[in-house]
Coordinates of C-alpha atoms and ligand atoms in Angstrom, one line a residue:
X1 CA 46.6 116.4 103.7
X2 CA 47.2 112.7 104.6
X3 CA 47.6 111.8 108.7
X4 CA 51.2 111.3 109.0
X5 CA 50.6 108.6 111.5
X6 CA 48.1 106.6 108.5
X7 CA 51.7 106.9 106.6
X8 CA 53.6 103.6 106.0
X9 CA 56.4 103.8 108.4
X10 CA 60.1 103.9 106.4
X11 CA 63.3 102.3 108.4
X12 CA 66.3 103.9 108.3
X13 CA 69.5 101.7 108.3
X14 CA 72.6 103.9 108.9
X15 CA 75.6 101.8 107.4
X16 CA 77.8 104.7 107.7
X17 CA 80.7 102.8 109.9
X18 CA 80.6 100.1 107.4
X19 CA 79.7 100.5 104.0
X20 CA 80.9 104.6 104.6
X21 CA 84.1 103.6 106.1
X22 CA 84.8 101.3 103.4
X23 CA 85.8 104.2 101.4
X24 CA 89.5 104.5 100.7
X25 CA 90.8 106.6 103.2
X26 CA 87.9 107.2 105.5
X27 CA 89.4 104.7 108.1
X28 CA 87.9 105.7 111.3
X29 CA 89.7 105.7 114.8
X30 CA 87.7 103.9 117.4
X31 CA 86.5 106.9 119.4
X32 CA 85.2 109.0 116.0
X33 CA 83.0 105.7 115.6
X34 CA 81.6 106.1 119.3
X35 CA 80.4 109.6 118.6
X36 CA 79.0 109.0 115.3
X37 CA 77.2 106.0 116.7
X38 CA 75.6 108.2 119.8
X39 CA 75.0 111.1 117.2
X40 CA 72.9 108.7 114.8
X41 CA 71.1 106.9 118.1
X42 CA 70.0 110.1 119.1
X43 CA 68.8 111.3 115.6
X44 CA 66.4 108.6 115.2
X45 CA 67.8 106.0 112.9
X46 CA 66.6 102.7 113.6
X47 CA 69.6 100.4 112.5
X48 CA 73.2 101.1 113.2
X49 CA 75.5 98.9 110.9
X50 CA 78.2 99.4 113.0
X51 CA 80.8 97.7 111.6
X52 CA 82.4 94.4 110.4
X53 CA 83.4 92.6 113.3
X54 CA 85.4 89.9 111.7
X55 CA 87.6 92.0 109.8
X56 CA 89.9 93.5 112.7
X57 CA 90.2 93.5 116.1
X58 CA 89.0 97.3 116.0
X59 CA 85.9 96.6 114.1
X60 CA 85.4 93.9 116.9
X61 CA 85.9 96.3 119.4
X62 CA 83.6 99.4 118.0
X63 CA 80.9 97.4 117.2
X64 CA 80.9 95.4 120.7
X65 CA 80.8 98.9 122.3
X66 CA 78.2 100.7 120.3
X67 CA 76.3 97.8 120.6
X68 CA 76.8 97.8 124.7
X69 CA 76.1 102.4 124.4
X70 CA 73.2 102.4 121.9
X71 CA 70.1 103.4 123.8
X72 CA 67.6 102.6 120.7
X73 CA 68.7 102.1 117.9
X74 CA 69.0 98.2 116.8
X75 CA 73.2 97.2 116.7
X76 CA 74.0 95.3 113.4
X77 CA 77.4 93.6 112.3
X78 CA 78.0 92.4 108.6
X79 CA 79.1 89.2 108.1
X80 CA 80.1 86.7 104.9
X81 CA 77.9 83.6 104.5
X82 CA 80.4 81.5 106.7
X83 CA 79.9 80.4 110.4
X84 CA 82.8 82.0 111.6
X85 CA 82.0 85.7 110.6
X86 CA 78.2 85.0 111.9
X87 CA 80.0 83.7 115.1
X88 CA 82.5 86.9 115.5
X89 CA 79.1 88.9 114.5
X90 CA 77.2 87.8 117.0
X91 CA 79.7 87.8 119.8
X92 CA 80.0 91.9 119.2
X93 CA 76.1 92.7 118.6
X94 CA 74.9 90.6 121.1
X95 CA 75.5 93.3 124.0
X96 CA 72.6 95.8 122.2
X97 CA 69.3 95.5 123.8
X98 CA 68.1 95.2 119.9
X99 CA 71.1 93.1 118.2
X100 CA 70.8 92.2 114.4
X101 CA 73.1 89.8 112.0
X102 CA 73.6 91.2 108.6
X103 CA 74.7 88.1 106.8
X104 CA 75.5 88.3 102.8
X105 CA 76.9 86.3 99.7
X106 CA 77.1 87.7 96.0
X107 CA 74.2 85.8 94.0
X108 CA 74.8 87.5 90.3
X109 CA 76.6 85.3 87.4
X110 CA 80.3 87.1 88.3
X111 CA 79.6 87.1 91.9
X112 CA 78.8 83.5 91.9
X113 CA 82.0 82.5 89.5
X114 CA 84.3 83.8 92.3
X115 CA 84.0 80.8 95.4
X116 CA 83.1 78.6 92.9
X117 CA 79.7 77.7 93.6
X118 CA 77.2 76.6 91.4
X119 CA 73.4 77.5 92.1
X120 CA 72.1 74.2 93.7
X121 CA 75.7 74.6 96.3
X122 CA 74.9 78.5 96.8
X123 CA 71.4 77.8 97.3
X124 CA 72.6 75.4 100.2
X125 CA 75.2 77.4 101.4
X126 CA 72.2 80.7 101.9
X127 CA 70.1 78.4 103.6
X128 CA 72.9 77.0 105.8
X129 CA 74.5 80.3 106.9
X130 CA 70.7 82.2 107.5
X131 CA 69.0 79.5 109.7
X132 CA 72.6 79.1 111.8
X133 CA 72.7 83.2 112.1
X134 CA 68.6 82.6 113.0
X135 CA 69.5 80.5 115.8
X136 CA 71.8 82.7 117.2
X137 CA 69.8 85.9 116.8
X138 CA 65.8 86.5 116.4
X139 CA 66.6 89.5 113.8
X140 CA 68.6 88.0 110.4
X141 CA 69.1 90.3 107.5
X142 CA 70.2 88.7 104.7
X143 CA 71.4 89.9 101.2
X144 CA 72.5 89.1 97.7
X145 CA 75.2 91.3 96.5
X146 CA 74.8 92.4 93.2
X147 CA 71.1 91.8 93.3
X148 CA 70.2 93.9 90.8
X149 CA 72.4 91.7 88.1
X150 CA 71.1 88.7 89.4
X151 CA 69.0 86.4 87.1
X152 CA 65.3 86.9 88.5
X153 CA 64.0 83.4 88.7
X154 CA 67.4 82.7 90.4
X155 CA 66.8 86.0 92.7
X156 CA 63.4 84.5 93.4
X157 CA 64.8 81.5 94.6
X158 CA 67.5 82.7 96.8
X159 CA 65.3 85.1 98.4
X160 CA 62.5 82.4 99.4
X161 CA 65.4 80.4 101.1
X162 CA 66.7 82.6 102.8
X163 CA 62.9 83.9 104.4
X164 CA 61.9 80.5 104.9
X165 CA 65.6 79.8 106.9
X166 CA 64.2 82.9 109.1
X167 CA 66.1 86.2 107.6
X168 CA 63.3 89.0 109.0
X169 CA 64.4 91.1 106.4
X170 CA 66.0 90.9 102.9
X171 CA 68.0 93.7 102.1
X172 CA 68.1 94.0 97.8
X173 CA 71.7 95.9 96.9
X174 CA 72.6 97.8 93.8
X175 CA 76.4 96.5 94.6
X176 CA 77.6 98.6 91.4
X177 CA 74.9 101.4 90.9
X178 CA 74.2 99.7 88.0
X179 CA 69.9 99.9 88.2
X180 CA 67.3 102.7 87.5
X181 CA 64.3 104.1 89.9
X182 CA 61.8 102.2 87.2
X183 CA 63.9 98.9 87.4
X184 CA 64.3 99.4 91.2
X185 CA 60.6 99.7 91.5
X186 CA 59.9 96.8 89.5
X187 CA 62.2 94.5 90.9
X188 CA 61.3 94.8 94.6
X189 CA 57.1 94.7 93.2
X190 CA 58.3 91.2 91.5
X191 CA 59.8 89.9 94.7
X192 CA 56.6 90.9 96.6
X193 CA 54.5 89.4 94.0
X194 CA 56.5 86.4 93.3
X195 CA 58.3 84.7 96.4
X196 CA 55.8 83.2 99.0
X197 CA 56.6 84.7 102.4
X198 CA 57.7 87.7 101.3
X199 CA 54.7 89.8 102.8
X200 CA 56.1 88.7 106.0
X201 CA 59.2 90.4 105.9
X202 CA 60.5 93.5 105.6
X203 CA 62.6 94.7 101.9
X204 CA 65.0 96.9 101.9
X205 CA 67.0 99.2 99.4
X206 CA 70.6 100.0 99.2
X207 CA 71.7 101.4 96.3
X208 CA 75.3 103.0 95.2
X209 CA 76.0 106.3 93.2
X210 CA 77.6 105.0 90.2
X211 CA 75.5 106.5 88.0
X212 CA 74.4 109.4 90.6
X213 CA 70.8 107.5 90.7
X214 CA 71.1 105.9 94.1
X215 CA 69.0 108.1 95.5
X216 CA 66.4 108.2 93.5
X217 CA 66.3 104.7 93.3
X218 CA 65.8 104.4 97.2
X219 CA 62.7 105.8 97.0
X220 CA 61.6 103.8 93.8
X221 CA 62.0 100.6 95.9
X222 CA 60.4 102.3 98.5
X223 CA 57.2 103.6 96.6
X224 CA 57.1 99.6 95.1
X225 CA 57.3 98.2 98.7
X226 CA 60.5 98.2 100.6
X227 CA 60.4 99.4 103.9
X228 CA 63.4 99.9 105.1
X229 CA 66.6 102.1 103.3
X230 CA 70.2 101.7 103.7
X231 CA 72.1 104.7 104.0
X232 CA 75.1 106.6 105.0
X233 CA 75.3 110.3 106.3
X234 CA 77.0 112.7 103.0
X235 CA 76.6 109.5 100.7
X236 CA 80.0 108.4 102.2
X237 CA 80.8 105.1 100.6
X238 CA 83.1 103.5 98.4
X239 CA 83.4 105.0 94.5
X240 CA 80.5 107.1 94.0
X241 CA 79.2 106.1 97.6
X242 CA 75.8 105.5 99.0
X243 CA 72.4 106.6 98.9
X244 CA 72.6 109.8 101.5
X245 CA 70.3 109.9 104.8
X246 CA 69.6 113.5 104.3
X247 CA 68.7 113.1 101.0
X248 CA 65.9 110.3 101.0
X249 CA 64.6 111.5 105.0
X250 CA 64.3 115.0 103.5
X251 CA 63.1 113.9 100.0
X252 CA 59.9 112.2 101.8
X253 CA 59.2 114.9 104.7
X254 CA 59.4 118.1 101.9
X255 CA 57.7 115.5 99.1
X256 CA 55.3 114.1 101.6
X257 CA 52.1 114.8 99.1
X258 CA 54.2 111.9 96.4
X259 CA 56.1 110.3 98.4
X260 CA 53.7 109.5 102.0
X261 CA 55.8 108.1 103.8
X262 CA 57.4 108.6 107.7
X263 CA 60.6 108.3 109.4
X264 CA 61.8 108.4 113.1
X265 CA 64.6 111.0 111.8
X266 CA 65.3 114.3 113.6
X267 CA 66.0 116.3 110.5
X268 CA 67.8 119.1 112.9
X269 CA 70.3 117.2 113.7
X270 CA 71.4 116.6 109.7
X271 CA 73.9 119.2 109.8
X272 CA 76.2 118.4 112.9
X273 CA 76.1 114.7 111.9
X274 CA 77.1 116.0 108.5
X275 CA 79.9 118.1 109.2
X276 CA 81.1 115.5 112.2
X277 CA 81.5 112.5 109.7
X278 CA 82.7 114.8 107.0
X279 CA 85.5 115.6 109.4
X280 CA 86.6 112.3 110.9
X281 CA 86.1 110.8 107.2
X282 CA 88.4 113.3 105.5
X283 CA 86.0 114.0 103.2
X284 CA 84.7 117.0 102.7
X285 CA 81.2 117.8 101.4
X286 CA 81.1 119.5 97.9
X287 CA 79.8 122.9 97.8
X288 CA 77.0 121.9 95.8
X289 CA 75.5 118.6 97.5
X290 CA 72.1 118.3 98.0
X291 CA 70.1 119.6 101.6
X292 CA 74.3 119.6 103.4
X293 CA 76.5 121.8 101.0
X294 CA 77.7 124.8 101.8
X295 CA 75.8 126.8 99.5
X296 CA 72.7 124.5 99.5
X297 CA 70.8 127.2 101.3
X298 CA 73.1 130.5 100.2
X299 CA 71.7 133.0 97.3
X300 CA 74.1 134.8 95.5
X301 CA 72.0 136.0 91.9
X302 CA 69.9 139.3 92.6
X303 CA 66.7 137.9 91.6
X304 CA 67.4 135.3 93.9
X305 CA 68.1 137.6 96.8
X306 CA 65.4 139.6 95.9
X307 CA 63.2 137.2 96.1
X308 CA 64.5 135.3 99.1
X309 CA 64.1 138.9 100.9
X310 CA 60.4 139.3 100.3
X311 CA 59.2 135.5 100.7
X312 CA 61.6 132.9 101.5
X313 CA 59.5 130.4 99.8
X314 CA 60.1 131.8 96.2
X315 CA 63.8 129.9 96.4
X316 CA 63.5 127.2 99.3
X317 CA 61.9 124.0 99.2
X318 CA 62.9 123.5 102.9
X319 CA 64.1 126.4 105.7
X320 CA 68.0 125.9 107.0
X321 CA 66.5 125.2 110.4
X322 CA 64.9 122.2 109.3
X323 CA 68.0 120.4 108.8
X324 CA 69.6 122.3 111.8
X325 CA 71.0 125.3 110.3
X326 CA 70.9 128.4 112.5
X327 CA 68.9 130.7 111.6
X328 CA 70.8 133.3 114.0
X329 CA 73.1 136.7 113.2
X330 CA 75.4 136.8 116.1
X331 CA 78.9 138.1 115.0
X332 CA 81.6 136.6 116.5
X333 CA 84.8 139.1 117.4
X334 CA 87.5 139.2 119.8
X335 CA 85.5 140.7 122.4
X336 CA 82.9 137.9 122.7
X337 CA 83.0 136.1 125.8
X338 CA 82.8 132.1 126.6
X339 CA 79.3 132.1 127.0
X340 CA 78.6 133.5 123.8
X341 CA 80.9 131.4 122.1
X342 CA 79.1 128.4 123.5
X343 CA 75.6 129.3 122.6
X344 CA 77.0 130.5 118.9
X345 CA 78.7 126.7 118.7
X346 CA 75.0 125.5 120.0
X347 CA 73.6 126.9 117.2
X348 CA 76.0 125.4 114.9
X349 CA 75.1 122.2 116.5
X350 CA 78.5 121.5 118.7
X351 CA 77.6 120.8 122.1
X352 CA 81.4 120.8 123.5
X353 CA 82.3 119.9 127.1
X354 CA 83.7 122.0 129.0
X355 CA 87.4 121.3 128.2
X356 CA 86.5 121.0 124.8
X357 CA 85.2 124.4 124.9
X358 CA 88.1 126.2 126.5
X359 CA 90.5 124.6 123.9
X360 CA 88.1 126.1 121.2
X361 CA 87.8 129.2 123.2
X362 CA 91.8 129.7 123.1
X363 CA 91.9 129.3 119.7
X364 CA 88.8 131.2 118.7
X365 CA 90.4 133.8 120.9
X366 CA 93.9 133.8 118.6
X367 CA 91.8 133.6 115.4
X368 CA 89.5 136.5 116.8
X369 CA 93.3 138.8 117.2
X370 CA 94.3 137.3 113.4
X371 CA 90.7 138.5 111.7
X372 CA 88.4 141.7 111.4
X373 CA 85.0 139.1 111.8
X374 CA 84.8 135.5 112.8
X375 CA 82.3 133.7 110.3
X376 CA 80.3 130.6 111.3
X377 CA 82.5 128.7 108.7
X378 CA 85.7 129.9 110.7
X379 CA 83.9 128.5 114.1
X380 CA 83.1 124.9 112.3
X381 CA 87.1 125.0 110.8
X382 CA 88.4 125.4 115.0
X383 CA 86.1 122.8 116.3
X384 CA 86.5 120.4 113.1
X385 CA 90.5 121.1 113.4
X386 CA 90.2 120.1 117.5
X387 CA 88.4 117.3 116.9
X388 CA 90.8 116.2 113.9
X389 CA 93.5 116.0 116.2
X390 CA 94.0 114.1 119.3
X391 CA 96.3 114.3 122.5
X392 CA 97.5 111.1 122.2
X393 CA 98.6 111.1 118.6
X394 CA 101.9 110.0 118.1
X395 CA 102.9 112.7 116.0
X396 CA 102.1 117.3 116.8
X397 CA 103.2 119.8 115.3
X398 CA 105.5 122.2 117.8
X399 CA 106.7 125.1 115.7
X400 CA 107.4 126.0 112.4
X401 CA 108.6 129.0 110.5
X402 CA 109.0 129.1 106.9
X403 CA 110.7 131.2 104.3
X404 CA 109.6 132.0 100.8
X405 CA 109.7 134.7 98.4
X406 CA 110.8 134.9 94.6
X407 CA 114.3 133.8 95.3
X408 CA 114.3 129.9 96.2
X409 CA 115.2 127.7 97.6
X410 CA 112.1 127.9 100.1
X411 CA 112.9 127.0 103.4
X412 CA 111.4 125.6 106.6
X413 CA 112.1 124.9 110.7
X414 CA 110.1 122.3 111.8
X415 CA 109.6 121.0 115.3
X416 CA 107.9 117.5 115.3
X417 CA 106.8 116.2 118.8
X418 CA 107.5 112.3 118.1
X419 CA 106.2 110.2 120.9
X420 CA 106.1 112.8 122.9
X421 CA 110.0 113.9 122.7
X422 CA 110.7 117.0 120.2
X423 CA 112.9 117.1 117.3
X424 CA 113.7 120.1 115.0
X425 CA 114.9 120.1 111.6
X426 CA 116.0 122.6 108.3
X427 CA 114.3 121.6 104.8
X428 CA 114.4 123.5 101.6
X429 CA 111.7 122.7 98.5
X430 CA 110.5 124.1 95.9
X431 CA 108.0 126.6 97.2
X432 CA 107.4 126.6 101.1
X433 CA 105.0 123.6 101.2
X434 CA 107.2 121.2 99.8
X435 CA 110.1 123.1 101.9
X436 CA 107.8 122.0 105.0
X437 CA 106.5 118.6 104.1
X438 CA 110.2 117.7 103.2
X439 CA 110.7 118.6 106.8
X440 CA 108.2 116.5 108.5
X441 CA 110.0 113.4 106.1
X442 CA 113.4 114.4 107.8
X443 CA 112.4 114.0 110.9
X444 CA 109.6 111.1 110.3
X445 CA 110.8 109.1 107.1
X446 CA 107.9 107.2 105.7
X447 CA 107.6 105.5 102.1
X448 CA 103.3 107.6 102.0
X449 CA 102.6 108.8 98.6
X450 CA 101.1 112.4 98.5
X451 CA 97.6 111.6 96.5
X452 CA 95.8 114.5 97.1
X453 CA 96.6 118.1 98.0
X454 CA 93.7 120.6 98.1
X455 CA 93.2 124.1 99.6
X456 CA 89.9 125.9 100.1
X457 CA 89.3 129.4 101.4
X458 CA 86.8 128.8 104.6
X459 CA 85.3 132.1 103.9
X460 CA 86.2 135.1 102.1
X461 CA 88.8 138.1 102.2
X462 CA 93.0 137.6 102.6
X463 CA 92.6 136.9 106.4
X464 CA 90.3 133.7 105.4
X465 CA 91.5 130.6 106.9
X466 CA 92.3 128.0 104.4
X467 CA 91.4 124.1 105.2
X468 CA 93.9 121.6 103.9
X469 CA 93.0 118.3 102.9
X470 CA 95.4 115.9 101.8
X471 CA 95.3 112.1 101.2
X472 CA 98.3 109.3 101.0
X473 CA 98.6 106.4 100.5
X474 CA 101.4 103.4 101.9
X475 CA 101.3 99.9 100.5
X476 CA 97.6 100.0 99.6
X477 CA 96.9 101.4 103.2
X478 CA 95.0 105.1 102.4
X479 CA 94.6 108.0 105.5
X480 CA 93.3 111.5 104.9
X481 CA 94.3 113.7 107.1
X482 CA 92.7 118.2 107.2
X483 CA 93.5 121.1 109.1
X484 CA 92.7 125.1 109.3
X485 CA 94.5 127.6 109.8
X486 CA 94.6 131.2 108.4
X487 CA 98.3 130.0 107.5
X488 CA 97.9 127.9 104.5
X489 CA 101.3 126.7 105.2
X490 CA 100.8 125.8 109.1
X491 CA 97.7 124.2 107.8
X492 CA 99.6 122.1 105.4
X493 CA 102.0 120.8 107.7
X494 CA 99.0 120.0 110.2
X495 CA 97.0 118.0 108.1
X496 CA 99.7 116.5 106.6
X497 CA 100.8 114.6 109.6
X498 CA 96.9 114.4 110.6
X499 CA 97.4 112.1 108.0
X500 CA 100.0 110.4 109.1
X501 CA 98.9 109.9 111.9
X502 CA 96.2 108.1 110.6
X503 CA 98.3 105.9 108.7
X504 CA 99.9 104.5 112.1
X505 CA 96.8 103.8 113.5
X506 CA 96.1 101.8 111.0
X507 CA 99.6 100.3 110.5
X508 CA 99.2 99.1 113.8
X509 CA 96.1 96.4 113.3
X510 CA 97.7 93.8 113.3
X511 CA 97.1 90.7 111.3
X512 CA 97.6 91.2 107.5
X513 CA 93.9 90.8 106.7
X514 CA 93.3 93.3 110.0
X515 CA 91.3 96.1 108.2
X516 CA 88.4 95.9 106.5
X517 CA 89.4 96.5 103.6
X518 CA 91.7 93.5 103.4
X519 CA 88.9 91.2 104.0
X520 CA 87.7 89.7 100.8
X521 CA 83.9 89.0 100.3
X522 CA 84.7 86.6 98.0
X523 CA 86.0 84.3 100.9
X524 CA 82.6 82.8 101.8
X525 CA 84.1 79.6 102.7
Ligands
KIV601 O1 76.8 97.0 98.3 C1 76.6 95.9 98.8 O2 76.2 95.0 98.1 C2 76.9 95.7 100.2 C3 76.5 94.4 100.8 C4 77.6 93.9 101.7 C5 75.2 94.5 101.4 O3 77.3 96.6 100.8
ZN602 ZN1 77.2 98.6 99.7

């Protein structure tokens, strides 16, 4: 077996509150960003991109702060290949004790067509834009969108101007999850081979999922040279999203005899990082993802159990704990006290203060009187559905009762605290969730189209709690909003306006172009 510390030393960039929140409908509120930030600092990863600073006030603002919190990790903004985004980047990274620009122009034939610039002008513009972002920072990354459609000779090029105008490291995106791990490989070992300087930088990999390769990939470019991957915790990114942390940091410590590489990564804390930005995100992880899924580590076939029983080995590849999983039994009822409801959440990886743990302990306490047992799942549902929402929102839920049965109209009572004064109203639908979301449009019109409306059973029996996720969407503007509650209809209603909720937050950036998805890369200018 190889000396880990021999191993070439992989860095992981997180890009989670950029690249992750770029996803429609994973809009972020400024706190959730805080505690992600801290989680991934104290994890291990190296690079934080924290945000996009010149596309909102609020990106401004997170980034500035996790750039003043971070206690290791190096604090990176994006910005377009203009001075006045490298400027705004600056002025929020500069407070990290380890600041880095991230600075970027699209470099393949349709990328180019868009500002209008011709190779000769682009060239100039790369080498402008990197040596002005040099001078303000000692750590540059730069890439070129769409790399992996780039012409090579023209990749080449770009690349060499941008090292010799100081980028430290040159970051090669699969914009579209278009490449393959051979054609990954190949392109970073013609870069090394091929543009002088580049053995004095560092490469790195960020691939998307279009075509469900992007991990794989990662660790193509990685095996051919790059030393640094870009990542986001769950895969979060927009379409297919991004390569996933836990996927490449555990592909390399379980596949260490292939693939000999190290990270700084604290695998245990995968799974509370996992579920945290799975819940401020709105997106929940499918069943069946890799290493973070619910039933990545559960055995339902016979053999399987069999097997597991006698040597765990015969169907894991990894134990739960390493990614943070507990490996404990305590059953939860309605005679556990405070102090074993903290060290169960411990376990599950919540570390609550104190008032965060008597809110939870109220609730687990109702929950405990509703059901027989109270599963792990049902403990992650409470603290997930705390965390969801917030004291200050502008809109709670106060009461409501429903009525449904085979004779319709359905019916609900709904009291909406609005700003902190209650109203009540009557709604009929047809069937009692319609009956209740009608209600919360009474009281709080809004022109938000219902995209998505999905209910899972946390765990099993007619007493499960159900989670509700629903997305909408308002002028382009998407929120996600999710709730538990062993009433799927209570649940609804809560995640509903969770949702809403959402949506005012982010009606309330201001300028037009205030949210980061309104920001157009293609205005380099
Ligand atoms: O996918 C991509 O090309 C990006 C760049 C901004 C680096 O996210
Ligand atoms: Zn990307």
């Amino acid at each position: 077996m190889t000396d880990k510390t021999s191993q070439a030393r992989v860095l992981i960039f997180d890009t989670t509150l950029r690249d992750g929140e770029q996803s429609p409908g994973a809009t972020m509120t400024h706190q959730e960003k805080l505690e992600i930030a801290a989680m991934l600092d104290e994890m291990g990863v190296d690079i934080i991109e924290a945000g996009f600073p010149i596309a909102s006030e609020g990106d401004f603002a997170a980034v500035s702060e996790i750039a003043r919190l971070a206690k290791t990790s190096t604090i990176c903004g994006l910005a377009r290949a203009n001075y006045k985004d490298i400027d705004r980047c600056w002025e929020a990274v500069k407070h990290a004790k380890s600041p880095r620009i991230h600075t970027f122009i699209g470099t393949s034939p349709l990328h180019r067509a868009i500002p209008n610039l011709d190779m000769d002008q682009m060239a100039e513009r790369i080498h402008d834009t990197v040596t002005h972002a040099r001078n303000l920072c000692d750590n540059v990354q730069w890439s070129p969108m769409d790399a992996t459609r780039t012409e090579h000779d023209y990749l080449c090029r770009v690349v060499e101007i941008a090292i010799k105008a100081g980028a430290t490291t040159i970051n090669i995106p699969d914009t579209v999850g278009y490449t393959a791990p051979r054609e990954s490989a190949a392109l970073i070992r013609m870069l090394l081979e091929r543009v002088p300087g580049a053995d004095k930088i560092i490469f790195a990999t960020h691939c998307h999922n279009d075509l469900g390769m992007a991990t794989a990939n990662s660790l193509a470019a990685v095996e051919a040279g790059a030393r640094q991957i870009e990542c986001t915790i769950n895969g979060l990114g927009e379409r297919a999203g991004n390569t996933a942390l836990e996927e490449v940091v555990m592909a390399m410590k379980v596949r260490n005899d292939i693939l000999p590489f190290r990270t700084a990564i604290d695998t245990t804390k995968i799974i509370n990082i996992s579920r945290k930005v799975a819940t401020v995100s709105g997106f929940p992880v499918q069943f069946n993802k890799a290493i973070v899924g619910k039933n990545a580590f559960a055995h339902e076939s016979g053999i399987h159990q069999d097997g597991m029983l006698k040597n765990a080995e015969t169907f894991e590849i990894m134990r739960p704990t390493d990614v943070g999983l507990s490996d404990t039994s305590l059953v939860m009822g309605k005679h556990s006290g405070r102090a074993a409801l903290r060290a169960k959440l411990r376990d599950l990886g919540y570390e609550l203060a104190d008032n965060q743990l008597n809110d939870v302990f109220v609730r687990f306490k109702a929950l405990a009187d509703r059901k027989k047992e109270v599963y792990d799942d049902d403990l992650i549902a409470l603290v997930s559905d705390q965390e969801t929402s917030a004291v200050h929102d502008t809109l709670q839920v106060k009461r409501l009762r429903v009525v449904c049965g085979t004779e319709g109209p359905q019916e609900a009572e709904l009291t909406l605290s609005i700003d902190g004064v209650d109203h009540s109203v009557d709604a009929t639908g047809d069937g009692p969730v319609d009956a209740a979301f009608n209600a919360v449009k009474m009281l709080f019109p809004h022109k938000a189209r219902l995209q998505l409306y999905q209910v899972q059973a946390v765990t099993e029996g007619t007493d499960a709690q159900a989670t509700v996720s629903v997305r909408i969407e308002e002028e382009g503007r998407i929120a996600t909003g999710q709730s538990a509650d062993t009433d799927t209809v209570v649940a609804s209603v809560k995640a509903y306006v969770n949702a809403l909720n959402r949506l005012i937050t982010r009606r309330k950036k201001t300028a037009p172009d205030a949210d980061v998805k309104g920001v157009s890369y293609r205005d380099a200018g």
